[in-house]
Coordinates of C-alpha atoms in Angstrom, one line a residue:
M1 CA 11.0 1.1 31.6
N2 CA 7.2 0.5 31.5
K3 CA 5.1 0.7 28.3
Q4 CA 3.7 4.1 29.0
Q5 CA 7.1 5.6 29.6
D6 CA 8.4 4.2 26.3
L7 CA 6.3 6.5 24.3
I8 CA 7.8 9.8 25.6
Y9 CA 11.3 8.5 25.2
Y10 CA 10.7 7.3 21.6
L11 CA 9.3 10.7 20.7
I12 CA 12.3 12.5 22.1
S13 CA 14.7 10.0 20.5
L14 CA 13.2 10.6 17.1
L15 CA 13.3 14.4 17.5
K16 CA 17.0 14.1 18.2
A17 CA 17.6 11.8 15.3
Y18 CA 16.1 14.4 13.0
K19 CA 18.3 17.0 14.7
I20 CA 15.3 19.1 15.7
K21 CA 16.5 21.3 18.6
Y22 CA 14.3 24.3 19.1
V23 CA 11.5 23.9 21.7
I24 CA 9.0 26.5 22.8
A25 CA 7.3 25.0 25.9
S26 CA 4.2 26.3 27.6
P27 CA 3.6 25.1 31.2
G28 CA 1.1 22.4 32.0
M29 CA 0.6 19.0 33.7
Q30 CA 0.0 16.8 30.6
N31 CA 3.3 17.9 28.9
A32 CA 5.3 18.0 32.2
K33 CA 7.1 14.7 31.6
F34 CA 8.2 15.8 28.1
N35 CA 9.3 19.3 29.3
S36 CA 11.2 17.8 32.2
I37 CA 13.3 15.6 29.9
V38 CA 14.1 18.1 27.1
Q39 CA 15.0 20.9 29.5
E40 CA 17.9 18.7 30.8
D41 CA 19.1 17.6 27.4
K42 CA 21.7 19.8 25.9
A43 CA 20.6 18.7 22.4
F44 CA 17.6 21.0 22.7
N45 CA 17.4 24.8 22.8
C46 CA 14.4 25.3 25.1
Y47 CA 12.4 28.5 25.7
S48 CA 9.5 29.1 28.0
V49 CA 6.4 31.1 26.8
V50 CA 3.3 31.0 29.0
D51 CA 0.8 32.2 26.5
E52 CA 0.3 29.4 23.8
R53 CA -0.8 32.0 21.2
S54 CA 2.4 33.9 21.6
A55 CA 4.4 30.7 21.9
A56 CA 3.3 29.5 18.5
Y57 CA 4.1 32.9 16.9
V58 CA 7.6 32.9 18.6
A59 CA 8.1 29.5 16.9
T60 CA 7.2 30.9 13.5
G61 CA 9.8 33.6 14.0
I62 CA 12.6 31.2 14.9
A63 CA 11.6 28.8 12.1
Y64 CA 11.6 31.6 9.6
E65 CA 15.0 32.9 10.6
T66 CA 16.8 29.5 11.0
Q67 CA 14.8 27.6 8.3
E68 CA 14.6 24.7 10.8
P69 CA 11.6 23.0 12.4
V70 CA 10.6 24.3 15.8
I71 CA 8.6 22.4 18.4
I72 CA 5.7 23.9 20.3
T73 CA 4.3 21.9 23.2
C74 CA 1.4 22.4 25.5
T75 CA -1.0 20.6 27.9
G76 CA -4.6 19.7 27.5
A77 CA -7.8 21.8 28.0
T78 CA -8.0 24.9 25.7
A79 CA -4.2 25.3 25.5
S80 CA -3.9 23.9 21.9
R81 CA -6.8 26.1 20.7
N82 CA -4.5 29.1 21.1
Y83 CA -2.1 27.6 18.5
L84 CA -4.6 28.1 15.6
S85 CA -3.7 31.6 14.4
A86 CA 0.0 30.9 14.2
L87 CA -0.4 27.5 12.7
T88 CA -2.6 29.0 10.0
E89 CA 0.2 31.4 9.3
A90 CA 2.7 28.6 9.2
F91 CA 0.5 26.5 6.8
Y92 CA 0.1 29.2 4.2
R93 CA 3.8 30.3 4.4
K94 CA 5.2 26.7 4.6
I95 CA 6.9 27.3 8.0
P96 CA 7.9 24.0 9.7
I97 CA 6.2 24.1 13.2
I98 CA 5.8 20.8 15.1
A99 CA 2.9 21.1 17.4
I100 CA 3.2 18.4 20.1
T101 CA 0.0 18.4 22.2
F102 CA -0.5 16.1 25.2
F103 CA -3.7 14.7 26.6
N104 CA -4.9 12.4 29.4
Y105 CA -5.5 9.1 27.8
D106 CA -8.1 8.0 30.3
S107 CA -10.3 11.0 29.4
N108 CA -12.8 11.0 26.6
K109 CA -15.8 13.0 25.4
Y110 CA -18.3 10.7 27.2
S111 CA -16.6 10.5 30.6
L112 CA -17.3 14.1 31.8
S113 CA -13.5 14.5 32.3
P114 CA -12.2 17.9 33.2
Q115 CA -9.9 19.6 30.7
Y116 CA -10.7 17.1 27.9
I117 CA -10.5 18.5 24.4
D118 CA -11.4 16.5 21.3
R119 CA -8.5 16.9 18.8
T120 CA -9.6 14.2 16.4
N121 CA -10.7 16.9 14.0
S122 CA -9.2 20.3 13.2
Q123 CA -9.1 22.9 10.4
N124 CA -7.5 21.7 7.2
D125 CA -5.2 24.7 6.9
I126 CA -3.4 24.6 10.3
K127 CA -1.3 21.4 9.7
Y128 CA -0.3 19.2 6.8
I129 CA -0.8 16.0 8.8
S130 CA -2.0 15.1 12.3
V131 CA -1.0 11.9 14.0
E132 CA -2.0 10.5 17.4
L133 CA 0.6 8.2 19.0
P134 CA -0.5 4.9 20.5
K135 CA -0.4 4.5 24.3
N136 CA 0.5 0.8 24.1
M137 CA 4.1 0.3 23.1
D138 CA 4.1 -3.4 22.4
T139 CA 5.7 -4.6 19.2
S140 CA 2.7 -3.5 17.1
G141 CA 2.4 -0.2 18.9
K142 CA 6.1 0.6 18.5
K143 CA 5.9 0.0 14.8
R144 CA 2.9 2.2 14.5
C145 CA 4.5 4.9 16.7
L146 CA 7.7 5.0 14.6
T147 CA 5.8 5.1 11.3
F148 CA 3.6 8.0 12.6
L149 CA 6.6 10.0 13.9
N150 CA 8.6 9.6 10.7
A151 CA 5.7 10.6 8.6
A152 CA 5.2 13.8 10.7
L153 CA 8.8 14.8 11.1
I154 CA 9.8 14.2 7.5
N155 CA 7.1 16.6 6.4
A156 CA 8.4 19.2 8.9
K157 CA 12.1 18.7 8.2
Y158 CA 12.1 18.3 4.4
N159 CA 8.9 19.8 3.1
N160 CA 8.8 22.8 5.5
L161 CA 5.2 22.0 6.6
P162 CA 3.5 22.4 10.0
V163 CA 2.5 19.1 11.5
H164 CA 0.6 18.0 14.6
I165 CA 1.6 15.1 17.0
N166 CA -1.0 14.3 19.7
C167 CA 0.6 12.3 22.5
P168 CA -0.8 10.5 25.5
A169 CA 0.5 12.0 28.7
I170 CA 2.9 10.2 31.1
H171 CA 2.9 11.1 34.8
N172 CA 5.8 9.1 36.2
Y173 CA 8.7 11.4 37.0
K174 CA 11.1 8.9 38.8
D175 CA 13.1 7.9 35.7
I176 CA 13.6 11.2 34.0
E177 CA 17.4 10.6 33.6
Q178 CA 16.8 7.3 31.9
S179 CA 18.7 6.8 28.6
L180 CA 16.8 7.1 25.3
P181 CA 15.9 4.0 23.3
I182 CA 18.2 3.0 20.3
D183 CA 15.8 0.7 18.6
I184 CA 14.4 3.4 16.4
W185 CA 14.7 4.0 12.7
T186 CA 14.7 7.1 10.4
P187 CA 15.2 7.0 6.7
T188 CA 18.2 8.7 5.0
I189 CA 16.7 11.3 2.7
Y190 CA 18.0 11.8 -0.9
S191 CA 16.8 14.0 -3.7
E192 CA 20.0 13.9 -5.9
N193 CA 23.6 12.7 -5.8
F194 CA 22.8 9.2 -4.7
E195 CA 24.6 7.3 -7.5
T196 CA 27.2 6.0 -5.1
L197 CA 24.5 3.8 -3.6
K198 CA 24.8 1.6 -6.6
R199 CA 27.5 -0.4 -4.9
E200 CA 24.8 -1.6 -2.5
F201 CA 23.4 -3.8 -5.3
N202 CA 26.7 -5.8 -5.7
N203 CA 26.2 -9.4 -4.6
K204 CA 22.8 -8.5 -3.1
N205 CA 19.4 -9.8 -3.9
T206 CA 17.6 -6.7 -5.0
A207 CA 14.0 -6.4 -6.2
V208 CA 11.7 -3.6 -7.3
F209 CA 8.2 -3.8 -5.9
I210 CA 5.3 -1.9 -7.5
G211 CA 2.0 -1.3 -5.8
S212 CA -1.0 0.2 -7.7
H213 CA 0.4 2.7 -10.2
T214 CA -0.7 5.2 -12.7
K215 CA 0.0 4.2 -16.3
F216 CA 3.7 4.5 -17.1
S217 CA 4.8 6.8 -19.9
K218 CA 7.1 5.2 -22.5
N219 CA 10.1 7.0 -21.0
E220 CA 9.3 6.0 -17.4
E221 CA 8.8 2.3 -18.4
L222 CA 12.0 2.4 -20.5
A223 CA 14.0 3.8 -17.5
L224 CA 12.8 1.1 -15.2
S225 CA 13.2 -1.7 -17.8
E226 CA 16.8 -0.7 -18.5
F227 CA 17.6 -0.4 -14.8
V228 CA 16.4 -3.9 -13.9
S229 CA 17.9 -5.4 -17.1
S230 CA 21.3 -4.0 -16.3
W231 CA 21.3 -5.5 -12.9
D232 CA 19.2 -8.6 -13.7
I233 CA 16.8 -7.9 -10.8
P234 CA 13.1 -8.6 -10.8
V235 CA 10.1 -6.3 -10.8
I236 CA 7.6 -7.9 -8.5
C237 CA 4.1 -6.5 -8.9
D238 CA 0.4 -7.2 -9.4
H239 CA -1.7 -6.3 -12.4
T240 CA -2.6 -2.9 -10.9
S241 CA 1.0 -1.8 -11.3
N242 CA 0.3 -1.3 -15.0
Y243 CA 4.0 -2.2 -15.6
H244 CA 4.6 -3.8 -19.0
G245 CA 8.3 -3.7 -19.1
K246 CA 11.2 -6.2 -18.6
N247 CA 11.8 -8.6 -15.7
K248 CA 8.3 -8.7 -14.5
I249 CA 7.1 -11.4 -12.1
L250 CA 3.6 -11.3 -10.8
V251 CA 3.6 -11.3 -7.0
S252 CA 1.2 -14.3 -6.7
Q253 CA 3.5 -16.4 -8.9
I254 CA 6.3 -16.1 -6.3
S255 CA 5.1 -14.9 -2.9
Y256 CA 3.4 -18.1 -1.8
K257 CA 6.7 -20.0 -1.9
M258 CA 9.0 -17.2 -0.7
K259 CA 9.7 -19.0 2.5
S260 CA 11.6 -21.7 0.6
L261 CA 13.4 -19.2 -1.6
T262 CA 16.3 -16.7 -1.1
P263 CA 14.4 -13.5 -0.2
P264 CA 15.3 -10.0 -1.3
D265 CA 18.0 -8.2 0.6
I266 CA 16.9 -4.8 -0.8
V267 CA 13.4 -3.9 -2.0
I268 CA 13.0 -0.7 -4.0
D269 CA 9.4 0.2 -3.4
I270 CA 7.3 2.4 -5.6
G271 CA 3.6 3.0 -6.2
G272 CA 0.6 2.9 -4.0
I273 CA -1.5 0.3 -2.2
S274 CA -1.2 -3.3 -3.3
G275 CA -4.4 -5.3 -3.0
E276 CA -2.4 -8.6 -3.0
Y277 CA -2.0 -9.4 0.6
S278 CA 0.5 -12.2 0.0
S279 CA 3.1 -9.5 -1.0
S280 CA 4.0 -9.1 2.6
S281 CA 6.4 -12.1 2.2
I282 CA 8.5 -10.0 -0.1
F283 CA 9.4 -7.4 2.5
T284 CA 9.9 -9.3 5.7
K285 CA 13.8 -9.6 5.6
A286 CA 14.7 -6.8 3.2
K287 CA 16.1 -3.3 3.6
I288 CA 13.5 -1.1 2.1
W289 CA 14.2 1.9 -0.2
R290 CA 11.2 4.0 -1.0
I291 CA 10.9 6.4 -4.0
A292 CA 8.4 9.2 -3.2
E293 CA 7.6 11.3 -6.2
D294 CA 5.1 13.4 -4.2
N295 CA 7.7 14.0 -1.4
K296 CA 5.4 12.2 1.1
F297 CA 6.5 9.6 3.5
S298 CA 4.7 6.2 3.4
N299 CA 5.8 2.6 4.1
R300 CA 4.3 -0.9 3.9
L301 CA 3.4 -3.0 6.9
N302 CA 4.8 -0.3 9.2
L303 CA 8.3 -1.6 8.3
P304 CA 11.4 0.6 8.5
V305 CA 12.5 2.5 5.4
E306 CA 16.3 2.7 5.1
N307 CA 16.5 5.3 2.3
L308 CA 13.8 7.7 1.1
F309 CA 14.2 9.2 -2.4
L310 CA 12.3 12.4 -2.9
C311 CA 12.5 12.5 -6.7
R312 CA 10.8 11.1 -9.8
E313 CA 11.0 7.4 -10.3
Q314 CA 12.4 7.9 -13.8
Y315 CA 15.2 10.2 -12.5
F316 CA 16.1 7.5 -9.9
F317 CA 16.2 4.6 -12.3
E318 CA 18.2 6.5 -15.0
R319 CA 20.9 7.4 -12.5
M320 CA 21.1 4.0 -10.9
K321 CA 21.5 1.9 -14.0
N322 CA 24.4 -0.5 -13.9
D323 CA 27.6 0.7 -15.5
T324 CA 29.7 -2.4 -14.6
T325 CA 29.8 -6.0 -15.7
I326 CA 28.5 -7.2 -12.3
S327 CA 25.0 -8.7 -12.5
S328 CA 23.0 -10.0 -9.5
G329 CA 21.3 -12.8 -11.3
Y330 CA 18.3 -12.5 -8.9
Y331 CA 15.7 -12.1 -11.5
T332 CA 16.9 -15.1 -13.4
Y333 CA 16.9 -17.1 -10.2
L334 CA 13.4 -16.1 -9.1
K335 CA 12.0 -16.5 -12.6
S336 CA 13.3 -20.1 -12.6
E337 CA 11.5 -20.6 -9.3
S338 CA 8.2 -18.9 -10.3
E339 CA 5.3 -20.5 -12.0
D340 CA 3.8 -18.4 -14.8
K341 CA 1.9 -21.2 -16.5
I342 CA -0.8 -22.9 -14.5
K343 CA -0.9 -26.5 -15.7
I344 CA -3.7 -27.8 -13.5
E345 CA -7.4 -28.4 -14.2
L346 CA -9.5 -25.9 -12.2
P347 CA -13.1 -26.3 -11.2
L348 CA -15.7 -23.7 -12.2
S349 CA -14.5 -20.9 -10.0
N350 CA -13.1 -17.4 -10.0
G351 CA -9.7 -18.9 -10.8
L352 CA -10.9 -20.6 -13.9
V353 CA -12.7 -17.5 -15.1
C354 CA -9.5 -15.5 -14.7
Q355 CA -7.4 -18.2 -16.4
N356 CA -9.6 -18.0 -19.5
L357 CA -10.0 -14.3 -19.4
A358 CA -6.2 -14.0 -19.5
K359 CA -6.1 -16.3 -22.5
Y360 CA -8.8 -14.6 -24.6
I361 CA -8.9 -10.9 -23.7
P362 CA -8.2 -8.9 -26.9
A363 CA -5.1 -6.9 -27.3
N364 CA -5.2 -3.2 -26.2
S365 CA -8.3 -3.8 -24.0
S366 CA -8.7 -2.5 -20.4
L367 CA -9.6 -4.7 -17.5
H368 CA -11.2 -3.6 -14.2
V369 CA -10.9 -6.2 -11.4
S370 CA -13.0 -5.9 -8.2
I371 CA -11.2 -6.2 -4.9
L372 CA -10.0 -9.2 -3.0
N373 CA -11.0 -12.6 -4.5
S374 CA -11.2 -11.5 -8.1
L375 CA -8.0 -9.5 -7.9
R376 CA -6.2 -12.3 -6.1
N377 CA -7.1 -14.9 -8.7
M378 CA -6.3 -12.6 -11.6
N379 CA -2.8 -12.1 -10.2
F380 CA -2.0 -15.8 -10.8
F381 CA -2.2 -15.3 -14.5
D382 CA -0.1 -13.3 -17.0
L383 CA -2.0 -10.9 -19.2
P384 CA -0.9 -9.5 -22.5
E385 CA 1.5 -6.7 -22.0
N386 CA -0.8 -4.2 -23.7
I387 CA -3.7 -4.7 -21.2
D388 CA -4.1 -1.9 -18.6
V389 CA -5.6 -3.0 -15.3
N390 CA -7.5 -1.0 -12.7
C391 CA -8.8 -1.8 -9.3
N392 CA -10.3 0.4 -6.6
V393 CA -7.6 -0.3 -4.0
G394 CA -7.4 3.2 -2.7
G395 CA -10.5 3.1 -0.5
F396 CA -10.6 -0.6 -1.0
G397 CA -14.3 -0.9 -0.5
I398 CA -17.0 -3.1 -1.9
D399 CA -18.8 -0.2 -3.6
G400 CA -18.2 1.4 -6.9
A401 CA -16.5 -1.3 -9.1
V402 CA -19.2 -1.4 -11.7
S403 CA -19.5 2.4 -11.8
T404 CA -15.8 2.9 -12.1
L405 CA -15.6 0.4 -15.0
F406 CA -18.5 2.2 -16.7
G407 CA -16.7 5.5 -16.2
Q408 CA -13.5 4.1 -17.8
S409 CA -15.6 2.9 -20.8
L410 CA -16.8 6.4 -21.4
A411 CA -13.2 7.7 -21.9
Y412 CA -12.5 5.8 -25.2
P413 CA -15.7 4.5 -26.9
N414 CA -13.7 2.5 -29.4
K415 CA -11.8 0.5 -26.8
L416 CA -13.1 -2.6 -25.1
Y417 CA -13.5 -2.5 -21.3
F418 CA -13.8 -5.7 -19.4
G419 CA -14.7 -6.2 -15.7
I420 CA -14.6 -9.2 -13.4
I421 CA -16.7 -8.6 -10.3
G422 CA -18.2 -10.7 -7.5
D423 CA -21.9 -10.8 -6.8
L424 CA -22.1 -8.7 -3.7
A425 CA -20.0 -5.9 -5.3
F426 CA -22.0 -6.2 -8.5
F427 CA -25.5 -6.0 -7.0
Y428 CA -24.3 -3.2 -4.6
D429 CA -23.5 -1.1 -7.6
M430 CA -26.0 -2.3 -10.2
N431 CA -28.0 0.9 -10.6
I432 CA -25.4 2.3 -12.9
L433 CA -26.4 -0.4 -15.5
G434 CA -29.5 1.7 -16.2
N435 CA -27.5 4.7 -17.3
R436 CA -28.3 6.0 -20.8
H437 CA -24.6 6.4 -21.7
L438 CA -23.8 2.7 -21.7
S439 CA -22.4 1.4 -25.0
S440 CA -21.2 -1.9 -26.6
N441 CA -17.6 -1.5 -25.5
L442 CA -18.5 -2.6 -21.9
R443 CA -18.3 -6.3 -21.0
I444 CA -18.8 -7.6 -17.4
I445 CA -18.2 -11.1 -16.0
L446 CA -20.3 -11.5 -12.8
I447 CA -19.0 -14.2 -10.5
N448 CA -22.0 -15.3 -8.6
N449 CA -21.1 -17.6 -5.8
N450 CA -24.2 -16.6 -3.7
R451 CA -22.2 -14.8 -1.0
G452 CA -19.2 -12.6 -0.2
E453 CA -16.9 -15.5 -0.8
E454 CA -13.9 -13.7 0.6
F455 CA -15.3 -14.3 4.1
R456 CA -15.5 -18.0 3.5
L457 CA -11.9 -18.0 2.2
N458 CA -10.6 -16.3 5.4
P459 CA -8.9 -19.1 7.4
T460 CA -9.8 -17.5 10.8
L461 CA -13.4 -17.1 10.1
E462 CA -13.8 -20.4 8.4
L463 CA -12.1 -22.3 11.2
N464 CA -14.1 -20.7 13.9
L465 CA -17.5 -20.0 12.3
G466 CA -17.8 -22.2 9.2
N467 CA -21.2 -22.1 7.7
S468 CA -22.6 -19.7 10.2
T469 CA -20.5 -17.0 8.4
D470 CA -23.0 -17.1 5.7
S471 CA -25.8 -15.4 7.6
L472 CA -24.6 -11.9 8.3
I473 CA -20.9 -11.9 7.5
A474 CA -20.8 -13.4 4.0
A475 CA -24.4 -12.3 3.4
S476 CA -25.4 -15.5 1.6
G477 CA -28.7 -16.0 -0.2
H478 CA -29.3 -12.5 -1.7
Y479 CA -30.0 -12.1 -5.4
K480 CA -30.6 -15.9 -5.8
N481 CA -32.2 -15.4 -9.2
G482 CA -29.2 -13.7 -10.6
A483 CA -28.9 -10.7 -12.8
K484 CA -30.6 -11.8 -16.0
S485 CA -33.8 -9.8 -15.7
W486 CA -32.0 -6.6 -14.6
A487 CA -29.3 -6.9 -17.3
E488 CA -31.8 -7.4 -20.1
A489 CA -34.0 -4.7 -18.9
C490 CA -31.0 -2.4 -19.1
G491 CA -30.2 -3.4 -22.6
F492 CA -27.4 -5.8 -22.0
Y493 CA -26.8 -9.0 -24.0
Y494 CA -26.9 -11.7 -21.2
M495 CA -24.9 -14.8 -21.1
K496 CA -24.9 -17.5 -18.3
A497 CA -22.8 -20.5 -17.3
E498 CA -23.7 -22.9 -14.5
T499 CA -21.2 -25.7 -15.5
K500 CA -17.6 -25.8 -16.6
D501 CA -18.6 -26.9 -20.1
E502 CA -21.1 -24.0 -20.4
F503 CA -18.4 -21.6 -19.4
G504 CA -15.8 -23.1 -21.7
T505 CA -18.0 -22.9 -24.8
Q506 CA -18.9 -19.2 -24.3
I507 CA -15.8 -17.4 -22.8
K508 CA -14.0 -16.9 -26.1
D509 CA -17.1 -15.4 -27.8
F510 CA -17.6 -13.2 -24.8
C511 CA -14.1 -11.8 -25.2
T512 CA -13.7 -11.7 -29.0
Q513 CA -17.1 -11.6 -30.7
K514 CA -18.5 -8.3 -31.9
F515 CA -21.7 -7.3 -30.0
E516 CA -24.0 -4.4 -30.7
Q517 CA -24.8 -3.9 -27.0
P518 CA -23.0 -4.2 -23.7
V519 CA -22.5 -7.7 -22.4
L520 CA -23.0 -9.3 -19.0
F521 CA -21.7 -12.9 -18.6
E522 CA -23.0 -14.4 -15.3
V523 CA -21.0 -17.4 -14.0
F524 CA -22.5 -19.3 -11.2
T525 CA -19.9 -20.9 -8.9
T526 CA -20.0 -22.6 -5.5
D527 CA -18.3 -22.1 -2.2
E528 CA -16.7 -25.6 -2.5
N529 CA -15.3 -24.9 -6.0
E530 CA -14.0 -21.5 -5.0
K531 CA -12.1 -23.0 -2.1
L532 CA -10.8 -25.9 -4.2
G533 CA -9.8 -23.6 -7.0
L534 CA -7.8 -21.2 -4.8
S535 CA -6.1 -24.1 -3.0
L536 CA -5.1 -25.7 -6.3
L537 CA -3.6 -22.4 -7.5
K538 CA -1.6 -21.8 -4.4
N539 CA -0.3 -25.4 -4.3
N540 CA 0.6 -25.2 -7.9
I541 CA 2.8 -22.2 -7.1
V542 CA 4.4 -23.7 -4.1
N543 CA 5.1 -27.1 -5.7
C544 CA 6.0 -26.0 -9.2
N545 CA 9.0 -27.9 -10.4
K546 CA 11.5 -26.8 -13.1
T547 CA 14.4 -28.9 -11.9
K548 CA 16.3 -29.3 -15.1
E549 CA 15.9 -25.8 -16.2
K550 CA 16.7 -24.5 -12.7
E551 CA 19.8 -26.5 -12.3
G552 CA 21.2 -25.2 -15.5
I553 CA 20.4 -21.6 -14.6
L554 CA 21.9 -21.8 -11.1
E555 CA 25.1 -23.4 -12.4
K556 CA 25.5 -20.4 -14.8
L557 CA 24.8 -17.9 -12.1
G558 CA 27.2 -19.4 -9.6
K559 CA 28.3 -16.9 -7.0
F560 CA 25.8 -14.2 -7.8
I561 CA 23.0 -16.0 -6.0
C562 CA 23.2 -15.4 -2.3
K563 CA 23.1 -18.4 0.0
K564 CA 19.8 -19.9 0.9

């Protein structure tokens, strides 16, 4: 089977896995391969309707009566335009239509190709999601294809929503009778009555992973805390999880040495995007269970999801609490292997700033961390459990960190709001410092390393480009005079550190002293110190040694720790 053919067969295999059987097919060349296969497969009930406008309305009739998703499929050119009226009807009535449109992959809007239609944009109210399947079905393409298909089909099957799948056409008809692939995955869907799955945790290394998350209510956090305590399993997360409950391990304190540890067998995944890239090591060997409070499918790293729970997180954790004497011991094991106290001397760098900020930030404050280097470094250090952390990991762009922090500070004028932000992100967004609503509850640490340091910390760029990265990629040399004049002109109290001693003598006052105006603390670091600081932190995690403590813990846990 060649790579192009794989795509059609994977599409059909997923449709059968979801037990989607009704097909309303309109004639055409681009969808001919698909039609030729499903018409011979007894798993599908196929009907021919020439007029695509009528075909889509016929599908709404079947879907309404059966309460099952119905496929409509058409060729290129204007065929799919005729679906619009019926898909609009389906959108507003929540009728599950699966529009599978086909196109000639070699055509595009610049090539003067006949019958080419641009489907990259369409009306908001004709489909819930639209996915375009990749033509290349190598390992990466297959993962992407299966993720896209599951996302679309789950919404049609379980949320009764119309969806659109745009598929490259295949024109090889010699292998139509070929068997369908079996290396697919579909999650098992639960919304209730899943308590029997508790037995899966017996003698398994189970972990909870939390990406960025809204603030937990007391009851939500209690449910999660009691669940993980009852099984002795860890909650692996970064600061943007805003989890302050039991069994918490920061992802940076364990992920860099996961290759030498017993990895999770099951990961219960909640929350949104994690800006800590090292978290990928947590998922590589695990079966993934995903809790989707919004009933939407998503996964991390395009990895398979074994079980998808369409329910509230609190509901899940309350029902999955351990009611036996069996305990996995996995949290105790990982905690003995993690390093939550950095014992090394760091140079003046983002890491040193984060280490001291974690030490001195006042209770019940809020912290905003800008993306990438600042977020990464902050995740090495435990914060007081009453510190809420925010980071713009949704769009994950350089813009807006200062403005977002400022917006947060407006919400509760009597609460202190801290930010740690790199120089490019800061100067990109510095206009907000002139806003007349600024007040003394705002405190910003500006890490000025004279460039976008993240690009110098990237191993691929550094190995191949080195110092030449500075010109246009890391954008070195801008704002060489720092932020002092701008900050003071905007009414800020300005502090500066160019040496480790200067920083050490001021950081506590920055965090704890009372000021009558907003404060900007500019810390000047170097590329060399940033690289050295991050290297020391990673090596400290990988090489941390708690031999005596660890031996005692492992002896007590005995059989509950899975074999390395």
